[in-house]
mmCIF file of C-alpha atoms and ligand atoms in Angstrom:
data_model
loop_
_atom_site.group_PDB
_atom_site.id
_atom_site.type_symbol
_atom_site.label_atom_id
_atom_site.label_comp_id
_atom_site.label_asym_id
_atom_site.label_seq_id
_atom_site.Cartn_x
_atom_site.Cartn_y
_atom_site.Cartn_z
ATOM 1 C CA UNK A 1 0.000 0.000 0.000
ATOM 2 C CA UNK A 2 1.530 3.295 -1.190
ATOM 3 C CA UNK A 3 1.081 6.434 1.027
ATOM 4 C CA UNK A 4 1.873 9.955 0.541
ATOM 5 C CA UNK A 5 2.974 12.330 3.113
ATOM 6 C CA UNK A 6 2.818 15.686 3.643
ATOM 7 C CA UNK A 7 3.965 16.390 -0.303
ATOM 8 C CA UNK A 8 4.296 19.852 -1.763
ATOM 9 C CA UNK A 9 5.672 20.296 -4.981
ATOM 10 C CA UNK A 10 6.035 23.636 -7.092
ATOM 11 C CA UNK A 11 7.316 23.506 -11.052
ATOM 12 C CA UNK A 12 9.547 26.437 -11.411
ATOM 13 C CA UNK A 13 8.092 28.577 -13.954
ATOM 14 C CA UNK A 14 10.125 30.150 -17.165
ATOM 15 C CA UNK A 15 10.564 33.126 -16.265
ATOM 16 C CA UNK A 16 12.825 34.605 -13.328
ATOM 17 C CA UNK A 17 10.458 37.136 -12.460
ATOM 18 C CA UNK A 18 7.463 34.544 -12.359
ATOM 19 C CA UNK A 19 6.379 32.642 -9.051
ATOM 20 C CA UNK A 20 7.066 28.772 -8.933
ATOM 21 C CA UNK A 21 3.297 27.240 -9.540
ATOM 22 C CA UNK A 22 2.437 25.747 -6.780
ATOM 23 C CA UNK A 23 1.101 22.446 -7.568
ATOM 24 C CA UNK A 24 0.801 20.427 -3.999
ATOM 25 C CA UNK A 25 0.880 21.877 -0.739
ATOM 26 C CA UNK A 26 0.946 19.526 1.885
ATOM 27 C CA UNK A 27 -0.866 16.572 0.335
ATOM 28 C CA UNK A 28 -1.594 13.518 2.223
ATOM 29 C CA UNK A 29 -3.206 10.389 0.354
ATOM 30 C CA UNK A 30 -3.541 6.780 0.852
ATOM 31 C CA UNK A 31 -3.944 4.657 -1.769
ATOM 32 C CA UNK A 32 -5.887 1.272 -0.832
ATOM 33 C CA UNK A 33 -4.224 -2.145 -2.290
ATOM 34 C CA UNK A 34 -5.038 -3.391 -5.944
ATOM 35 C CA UNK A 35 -6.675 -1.066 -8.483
ATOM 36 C CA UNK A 36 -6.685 2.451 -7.880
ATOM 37 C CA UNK A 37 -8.007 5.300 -9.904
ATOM 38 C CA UNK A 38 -6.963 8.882 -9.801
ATOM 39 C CA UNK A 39 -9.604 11.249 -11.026
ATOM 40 C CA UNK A 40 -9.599 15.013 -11.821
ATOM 41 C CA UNK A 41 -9.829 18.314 -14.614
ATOM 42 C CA UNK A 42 -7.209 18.830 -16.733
ATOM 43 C CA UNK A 43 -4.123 20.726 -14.807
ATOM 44 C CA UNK A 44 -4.624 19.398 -11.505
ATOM 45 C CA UNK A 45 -1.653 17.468 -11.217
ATOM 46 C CA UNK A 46 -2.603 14.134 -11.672
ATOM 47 C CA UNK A 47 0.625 13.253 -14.039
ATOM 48 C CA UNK A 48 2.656 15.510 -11.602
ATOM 49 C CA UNK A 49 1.911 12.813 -8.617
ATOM 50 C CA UNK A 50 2.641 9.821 -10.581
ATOM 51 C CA UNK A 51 6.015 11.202 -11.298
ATOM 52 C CA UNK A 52 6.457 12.402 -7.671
ATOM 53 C CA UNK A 53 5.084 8.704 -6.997
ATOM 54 C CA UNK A 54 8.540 7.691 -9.256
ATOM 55 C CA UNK A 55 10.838 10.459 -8.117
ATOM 56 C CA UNK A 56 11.327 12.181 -11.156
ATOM 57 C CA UNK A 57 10.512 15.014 -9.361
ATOM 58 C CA UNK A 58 12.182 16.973 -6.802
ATOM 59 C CA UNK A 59 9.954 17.175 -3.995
ATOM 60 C CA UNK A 60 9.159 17.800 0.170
ATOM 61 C CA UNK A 61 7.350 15.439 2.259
ATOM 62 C CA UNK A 62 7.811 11.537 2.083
ATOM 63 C CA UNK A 63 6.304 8.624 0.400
ATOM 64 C CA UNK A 64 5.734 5.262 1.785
ATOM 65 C CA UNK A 65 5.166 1.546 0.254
ATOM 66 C CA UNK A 66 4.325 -0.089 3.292
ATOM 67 C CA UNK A 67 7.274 0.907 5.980
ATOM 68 C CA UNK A 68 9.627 1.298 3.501
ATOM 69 C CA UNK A 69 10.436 5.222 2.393
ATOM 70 C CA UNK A 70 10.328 5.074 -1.477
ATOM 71 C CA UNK A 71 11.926 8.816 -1.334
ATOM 72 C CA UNK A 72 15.142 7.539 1.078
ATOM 73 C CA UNK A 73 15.676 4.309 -1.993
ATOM 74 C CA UNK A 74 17.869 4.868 -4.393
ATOM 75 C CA UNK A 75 17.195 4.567 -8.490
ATOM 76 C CA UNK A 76 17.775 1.485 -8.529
ATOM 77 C CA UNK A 77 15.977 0.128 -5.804
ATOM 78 C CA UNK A 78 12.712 2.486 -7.070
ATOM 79 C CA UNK A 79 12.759 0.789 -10.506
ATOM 80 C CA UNK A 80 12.530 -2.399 -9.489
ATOM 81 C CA UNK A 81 9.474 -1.864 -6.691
ATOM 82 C CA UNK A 82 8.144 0.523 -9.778
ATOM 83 C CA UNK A 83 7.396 0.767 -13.225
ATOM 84 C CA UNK A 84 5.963 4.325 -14.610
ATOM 85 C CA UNK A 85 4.030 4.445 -18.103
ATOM 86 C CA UNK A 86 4.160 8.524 -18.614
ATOM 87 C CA UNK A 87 1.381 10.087 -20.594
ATOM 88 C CA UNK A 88 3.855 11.516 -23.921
ATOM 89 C CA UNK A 89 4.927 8.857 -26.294
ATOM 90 C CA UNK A 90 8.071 8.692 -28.073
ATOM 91 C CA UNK A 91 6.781 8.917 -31.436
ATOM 92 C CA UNK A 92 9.693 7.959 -33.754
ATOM 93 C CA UNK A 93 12.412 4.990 -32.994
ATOM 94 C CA UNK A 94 14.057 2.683 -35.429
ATOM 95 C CA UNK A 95 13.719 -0.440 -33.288
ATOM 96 C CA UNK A 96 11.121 -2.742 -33.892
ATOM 97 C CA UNK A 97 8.203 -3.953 -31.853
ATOM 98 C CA UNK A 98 10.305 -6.494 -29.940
ATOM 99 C CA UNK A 99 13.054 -4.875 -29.408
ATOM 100 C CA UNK A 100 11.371 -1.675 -28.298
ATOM 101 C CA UNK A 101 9.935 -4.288 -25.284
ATOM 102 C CA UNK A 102 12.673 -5.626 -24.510
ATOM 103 C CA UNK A 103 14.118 -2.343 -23.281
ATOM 104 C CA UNK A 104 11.478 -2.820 -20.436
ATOM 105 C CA UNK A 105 13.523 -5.473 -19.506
ATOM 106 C CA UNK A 106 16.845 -3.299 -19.296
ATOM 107 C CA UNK A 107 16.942 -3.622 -15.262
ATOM 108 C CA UNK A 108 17.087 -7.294 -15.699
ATOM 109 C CA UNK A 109 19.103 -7.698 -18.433
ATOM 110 C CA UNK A 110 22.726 -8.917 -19.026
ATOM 111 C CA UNK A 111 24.801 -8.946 -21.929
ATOM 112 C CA UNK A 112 22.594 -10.760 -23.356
ATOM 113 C CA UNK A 113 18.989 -10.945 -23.621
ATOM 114 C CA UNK A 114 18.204 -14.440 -22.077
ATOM 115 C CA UNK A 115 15.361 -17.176 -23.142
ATOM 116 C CA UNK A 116 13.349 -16.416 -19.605
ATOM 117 C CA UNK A 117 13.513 -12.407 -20.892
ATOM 118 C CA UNK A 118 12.306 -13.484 -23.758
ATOM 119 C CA UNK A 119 9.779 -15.770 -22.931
ATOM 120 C CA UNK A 120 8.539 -13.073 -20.255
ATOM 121 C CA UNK A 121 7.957 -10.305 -23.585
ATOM 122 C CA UNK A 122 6.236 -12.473 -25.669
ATOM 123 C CA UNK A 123 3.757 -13.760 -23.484
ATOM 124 C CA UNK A 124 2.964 -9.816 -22.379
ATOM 125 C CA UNK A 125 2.567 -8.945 -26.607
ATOM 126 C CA UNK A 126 -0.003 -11.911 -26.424
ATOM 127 C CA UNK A 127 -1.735 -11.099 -23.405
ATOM 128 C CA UNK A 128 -2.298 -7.536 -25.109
ATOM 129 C CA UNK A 129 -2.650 -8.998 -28.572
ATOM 130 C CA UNK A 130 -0.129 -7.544 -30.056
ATOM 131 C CA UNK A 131 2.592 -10.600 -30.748
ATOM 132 C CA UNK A 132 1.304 -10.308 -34.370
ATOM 133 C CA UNK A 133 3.240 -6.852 -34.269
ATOM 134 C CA UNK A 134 6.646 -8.478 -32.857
ATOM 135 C CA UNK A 135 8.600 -7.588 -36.172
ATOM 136 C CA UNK A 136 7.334 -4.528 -37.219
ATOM 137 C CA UNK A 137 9.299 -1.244 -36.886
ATOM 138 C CA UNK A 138 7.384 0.897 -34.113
ATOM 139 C CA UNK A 139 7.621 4.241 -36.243
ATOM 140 C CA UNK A 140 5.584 2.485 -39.089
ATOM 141 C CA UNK A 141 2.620 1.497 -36.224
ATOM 142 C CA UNK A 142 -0.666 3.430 -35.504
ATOM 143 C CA UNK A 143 -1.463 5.903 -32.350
ATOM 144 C CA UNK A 144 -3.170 3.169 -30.292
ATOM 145 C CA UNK A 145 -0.697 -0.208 -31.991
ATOM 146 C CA UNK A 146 2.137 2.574 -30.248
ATOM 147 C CA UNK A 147 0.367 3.307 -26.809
ATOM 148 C CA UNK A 148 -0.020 -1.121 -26.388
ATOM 149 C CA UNK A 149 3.501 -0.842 -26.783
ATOM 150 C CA UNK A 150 4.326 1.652 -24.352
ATOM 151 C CA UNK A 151 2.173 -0.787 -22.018
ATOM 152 C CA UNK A 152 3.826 -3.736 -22.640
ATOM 153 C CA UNK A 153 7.172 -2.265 -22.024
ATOM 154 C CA UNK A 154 6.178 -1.147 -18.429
ATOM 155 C CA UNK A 155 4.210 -4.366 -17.551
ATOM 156 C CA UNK A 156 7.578 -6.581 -18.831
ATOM 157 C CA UNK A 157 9.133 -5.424 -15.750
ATOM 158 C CA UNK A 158 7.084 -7.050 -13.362
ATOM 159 C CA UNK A 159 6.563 -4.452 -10.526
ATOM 160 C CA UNK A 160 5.345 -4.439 -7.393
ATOM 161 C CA UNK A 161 3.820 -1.031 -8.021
ATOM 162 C CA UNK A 162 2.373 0.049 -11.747
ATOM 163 C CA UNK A 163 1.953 3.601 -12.440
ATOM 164 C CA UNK A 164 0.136 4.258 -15.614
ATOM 165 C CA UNK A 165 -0.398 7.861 -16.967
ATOM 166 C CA UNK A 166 -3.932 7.686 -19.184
ATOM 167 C CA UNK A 167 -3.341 4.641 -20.730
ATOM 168 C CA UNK A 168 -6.501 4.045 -22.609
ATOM 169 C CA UNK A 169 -5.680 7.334 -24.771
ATOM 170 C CA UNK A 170 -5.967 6.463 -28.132
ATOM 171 C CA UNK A 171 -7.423 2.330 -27.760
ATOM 172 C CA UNK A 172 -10.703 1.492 -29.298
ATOM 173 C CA UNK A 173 -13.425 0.994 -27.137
ATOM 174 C CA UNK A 174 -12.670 -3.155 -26.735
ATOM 175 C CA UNK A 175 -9.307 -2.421 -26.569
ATOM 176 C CA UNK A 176 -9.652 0.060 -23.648
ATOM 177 C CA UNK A 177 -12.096 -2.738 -21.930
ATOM 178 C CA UNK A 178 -9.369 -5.699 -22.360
ATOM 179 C CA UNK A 179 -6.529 -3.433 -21.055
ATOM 180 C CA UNK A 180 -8.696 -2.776 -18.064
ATOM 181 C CA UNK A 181 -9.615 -6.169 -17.724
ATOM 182 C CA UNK A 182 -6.142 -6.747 -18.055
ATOM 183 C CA UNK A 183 -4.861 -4.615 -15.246
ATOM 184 C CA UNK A 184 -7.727 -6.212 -13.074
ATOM 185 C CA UNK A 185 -6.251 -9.695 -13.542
ATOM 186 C CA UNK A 186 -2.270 -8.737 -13.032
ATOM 187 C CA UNK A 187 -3.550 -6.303 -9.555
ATOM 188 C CA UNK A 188 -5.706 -10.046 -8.477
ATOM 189 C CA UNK A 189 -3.005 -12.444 -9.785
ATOM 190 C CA UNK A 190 0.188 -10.950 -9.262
ATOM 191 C CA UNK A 191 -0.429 -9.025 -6.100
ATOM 192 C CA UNK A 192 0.216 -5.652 -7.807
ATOM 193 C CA UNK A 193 -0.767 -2.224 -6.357
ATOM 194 C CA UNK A 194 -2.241 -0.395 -9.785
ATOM 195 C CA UNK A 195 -2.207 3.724 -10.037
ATOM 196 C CA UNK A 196 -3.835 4.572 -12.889
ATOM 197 C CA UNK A 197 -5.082 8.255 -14.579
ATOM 198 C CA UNK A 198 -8.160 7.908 -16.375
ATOM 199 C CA UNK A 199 -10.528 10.289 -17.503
ATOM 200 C CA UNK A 200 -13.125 8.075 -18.122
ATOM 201 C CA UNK A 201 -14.998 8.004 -15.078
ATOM 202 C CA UNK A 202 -17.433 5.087 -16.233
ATOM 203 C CA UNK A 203 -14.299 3.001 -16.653
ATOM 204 C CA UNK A 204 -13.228 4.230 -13.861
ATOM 205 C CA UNK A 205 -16.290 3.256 -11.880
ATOM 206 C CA UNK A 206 -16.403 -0.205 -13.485
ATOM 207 C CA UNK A 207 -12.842 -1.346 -12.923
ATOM 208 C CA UNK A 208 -11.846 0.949 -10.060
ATOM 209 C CA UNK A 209 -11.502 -0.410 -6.099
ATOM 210 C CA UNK A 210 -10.540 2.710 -4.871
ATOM 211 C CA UNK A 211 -10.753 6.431 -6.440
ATOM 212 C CA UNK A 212 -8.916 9.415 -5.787
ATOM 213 C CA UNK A 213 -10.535 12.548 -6.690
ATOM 214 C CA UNK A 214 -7.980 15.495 -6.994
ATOM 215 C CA UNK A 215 -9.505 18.978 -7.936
ATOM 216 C CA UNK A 216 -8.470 21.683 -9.603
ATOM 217 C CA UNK A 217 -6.363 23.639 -6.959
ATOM 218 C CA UNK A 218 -4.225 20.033 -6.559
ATOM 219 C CA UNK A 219 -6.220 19.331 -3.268
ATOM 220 C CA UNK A 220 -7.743 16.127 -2.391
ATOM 221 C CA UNK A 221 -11.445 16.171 -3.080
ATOM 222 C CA UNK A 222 -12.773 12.547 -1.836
ATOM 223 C CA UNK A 223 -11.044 9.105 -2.362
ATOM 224 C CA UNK A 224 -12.984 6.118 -1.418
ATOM 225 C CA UNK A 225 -14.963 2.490 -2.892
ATOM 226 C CA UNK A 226 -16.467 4.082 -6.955
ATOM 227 C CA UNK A 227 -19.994 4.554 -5.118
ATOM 228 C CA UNK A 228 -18.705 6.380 -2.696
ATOM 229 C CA UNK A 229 -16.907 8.792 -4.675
ATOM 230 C CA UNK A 230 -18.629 9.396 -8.253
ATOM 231 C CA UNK A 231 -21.446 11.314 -6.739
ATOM 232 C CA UNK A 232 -23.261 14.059 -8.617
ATOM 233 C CA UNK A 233 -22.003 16.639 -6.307
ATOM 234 C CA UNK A 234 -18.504 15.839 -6.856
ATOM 235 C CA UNK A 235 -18.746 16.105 -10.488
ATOM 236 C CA UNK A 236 -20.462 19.667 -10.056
ATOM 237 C CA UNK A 237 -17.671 20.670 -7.579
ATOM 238 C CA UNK A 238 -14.879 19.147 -9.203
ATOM 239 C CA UNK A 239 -15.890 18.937 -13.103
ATOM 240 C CA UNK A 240 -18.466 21.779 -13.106
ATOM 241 C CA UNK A 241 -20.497 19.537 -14.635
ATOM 242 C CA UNK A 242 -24.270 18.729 -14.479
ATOM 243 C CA UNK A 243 -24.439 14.822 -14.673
ATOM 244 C CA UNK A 244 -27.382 11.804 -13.531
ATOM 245 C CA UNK A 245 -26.182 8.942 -11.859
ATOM 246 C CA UNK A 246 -27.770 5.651 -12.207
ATOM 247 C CA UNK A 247 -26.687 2.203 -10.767
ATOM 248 C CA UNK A 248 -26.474 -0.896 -12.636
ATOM 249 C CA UNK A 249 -27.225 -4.517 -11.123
ATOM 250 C CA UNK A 250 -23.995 -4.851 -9.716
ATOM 251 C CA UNK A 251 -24.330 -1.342 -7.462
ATOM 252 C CA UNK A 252 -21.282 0.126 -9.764
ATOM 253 C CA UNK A 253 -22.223 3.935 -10.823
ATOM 254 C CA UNK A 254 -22.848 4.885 -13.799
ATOM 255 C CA UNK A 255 -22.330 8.262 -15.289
ATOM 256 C CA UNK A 256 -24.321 10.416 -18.247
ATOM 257 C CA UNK A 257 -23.527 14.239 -18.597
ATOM 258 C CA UNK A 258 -26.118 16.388 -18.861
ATOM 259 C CA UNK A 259 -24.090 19.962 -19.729
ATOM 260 C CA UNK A 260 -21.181 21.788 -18.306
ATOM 261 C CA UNK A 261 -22.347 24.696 -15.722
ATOM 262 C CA UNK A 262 -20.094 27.280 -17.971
ATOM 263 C CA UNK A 263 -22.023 29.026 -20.091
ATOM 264 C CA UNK A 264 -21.096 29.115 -23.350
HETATM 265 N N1 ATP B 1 7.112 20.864 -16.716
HETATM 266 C C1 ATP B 1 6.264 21.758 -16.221
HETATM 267 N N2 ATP B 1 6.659 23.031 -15.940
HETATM 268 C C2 ATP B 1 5.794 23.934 -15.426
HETATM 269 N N3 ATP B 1 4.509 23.663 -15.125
HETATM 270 C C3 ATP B 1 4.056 22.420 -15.387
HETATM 271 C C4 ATP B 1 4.889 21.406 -15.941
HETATM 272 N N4 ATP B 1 4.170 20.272 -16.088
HETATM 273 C C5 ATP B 1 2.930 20.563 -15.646
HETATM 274 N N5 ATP B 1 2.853 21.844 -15.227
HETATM 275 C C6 ATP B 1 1.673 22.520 -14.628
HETATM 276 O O1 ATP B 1 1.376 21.843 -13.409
HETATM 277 C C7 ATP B 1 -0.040 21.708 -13.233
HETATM 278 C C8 ATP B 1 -0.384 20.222 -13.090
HETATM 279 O O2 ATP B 1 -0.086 19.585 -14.323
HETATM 280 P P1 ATP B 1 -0.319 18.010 -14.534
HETATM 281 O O3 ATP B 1 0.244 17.651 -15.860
HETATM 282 O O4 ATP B 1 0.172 17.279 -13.354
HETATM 283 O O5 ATP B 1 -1.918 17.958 -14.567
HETATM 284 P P2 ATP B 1 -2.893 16.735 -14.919
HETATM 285 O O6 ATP B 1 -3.913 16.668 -13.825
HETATM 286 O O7 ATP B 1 -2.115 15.514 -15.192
HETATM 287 O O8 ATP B 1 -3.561 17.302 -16.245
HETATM 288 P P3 ATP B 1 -4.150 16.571 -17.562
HETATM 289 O O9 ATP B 1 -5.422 15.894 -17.154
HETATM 290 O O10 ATP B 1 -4.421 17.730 -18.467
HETATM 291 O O11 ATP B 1 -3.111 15.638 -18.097
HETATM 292 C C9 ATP B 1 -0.680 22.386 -14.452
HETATM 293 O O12 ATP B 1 -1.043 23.696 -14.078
HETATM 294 C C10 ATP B 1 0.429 22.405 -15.479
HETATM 295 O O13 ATP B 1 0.286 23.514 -16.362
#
């Protein structure tokens, strides 16, 4: 179980003259074990706390996996509890499919790239269905063939802790349903703790166990079991939008927006 601390984090801005903008100030969040969900508008620093999360940012306060202080490890130590899928894509690269993967791998690897390393890549291309793609050079792929690749390479590495920045961006509809279906079998099988950023909040609500709702000022909102948390006040407060809420058989929210409360 991952906990944050008592994080603040400002990004300095361009300008000398500017003020730093302040992003957290004194954040405190717990995330619950298996599949969470972080939910908010655009800008309020969802993609800033996964890479806090990784420590590609330089930040106060401490964060916790269990006992252990994930901002006292070292690099290497932090890649091999974590593995971070950011949100931008590398769009060009002259390696193929395969290849591309097997750079997941690079922690583990030797000299050479061994059968097990191997064997560990192609099963993760067929579990997204992707193996037919092994060969082909990743520049010459599509938007979404690119973003499954992207996903294989950070679920090759077999962490303890997955971080993944919006990665249904760009997937069809079935593909965004097997991905999450996916991620619900590696967080139930493999004992994973899951961090995902998703904007859609009826995915959200359907594969979710726990939801973190950050608003726009970088402040936690709510966090708490989908039924708890998607709530037609939230989205009002948090969104500013006007939405129903209905229920399906299974108690798991559903979500139709009515309009924004800007007027346009
Ligand atoms: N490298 C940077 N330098 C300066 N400011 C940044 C930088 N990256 C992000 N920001 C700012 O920090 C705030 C939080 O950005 P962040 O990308 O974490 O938001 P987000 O919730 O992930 O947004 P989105 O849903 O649009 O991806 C925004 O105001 C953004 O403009």
């Amino acid at each position: 179980m991952l906990r944050v601390d008592n994080l603040s984090f400002s990004y300095k801005t361009y300008k000398k003259s500017k003020a730093p903008l302040k992003v957290f100030a004194n954040f405190n969040l717990t995330f619950a074990k298996g599949f969470n969900v972080i939910l908010g508008p655009n800008g309020a620093g969802k993609s800033t706390l996964l890479k806090t999360i990784f420590g590609l940012l330089d930040y106060e306060g401490e964060i916790f996996y269990g006992q252990e202080s994930i901002t006292a490890m070292c690099t290497e130590d932090k890649i091999k509890l974590m593995s971070y899928l950011p949100q931008m894509d590398v769009e060009l690269s002259t390696l193929t499919v395969l290849e591309m993967v097997i750079l997941g791998r690079l922690p583990e690897l030797g000299y050479k790239v061994a059968d097990e390393d191997l064997s560990i890549v192609m099963d993760t291309l067929r579990s997204l269905n992707i193996d037919y793609l092994a060969s082909r050079n990743f520049s010459e792929l599509s938007g979404g063939q690119k973003k499954l690749v992207f996903i294989a390479q950070t679920l090759v590495r077999n962490p303890q802790v997955l971080l993944l920045d919006e990665p249904v961006n760009s997937l069809d509809l079935q593909k965004q349903l097997e991905l999450c279906q996916l991620l619900q079998k590696i967080v139930a099988e493999q004992n994973v703790d899951l961090i995902v950023v998703l904007h859609d909040i009826n995915l959200a609500a359907r594969y979710a166990q726990h939801i973190v709702v950050v608003d726009e000022k970088g402040a936690l909102y709510s966090s708490g079991e989908p039924r708890a948390v998607i709530t037609a006040s939230m989205l009002k407060e948090v969104y500013g939008v006007i939405a129903n809420i209905t229920y399906d058989e299974n108690g798991v929210p559903i979500l139709s927006p009515v309009c924004s409360v800007r007027r346009i």
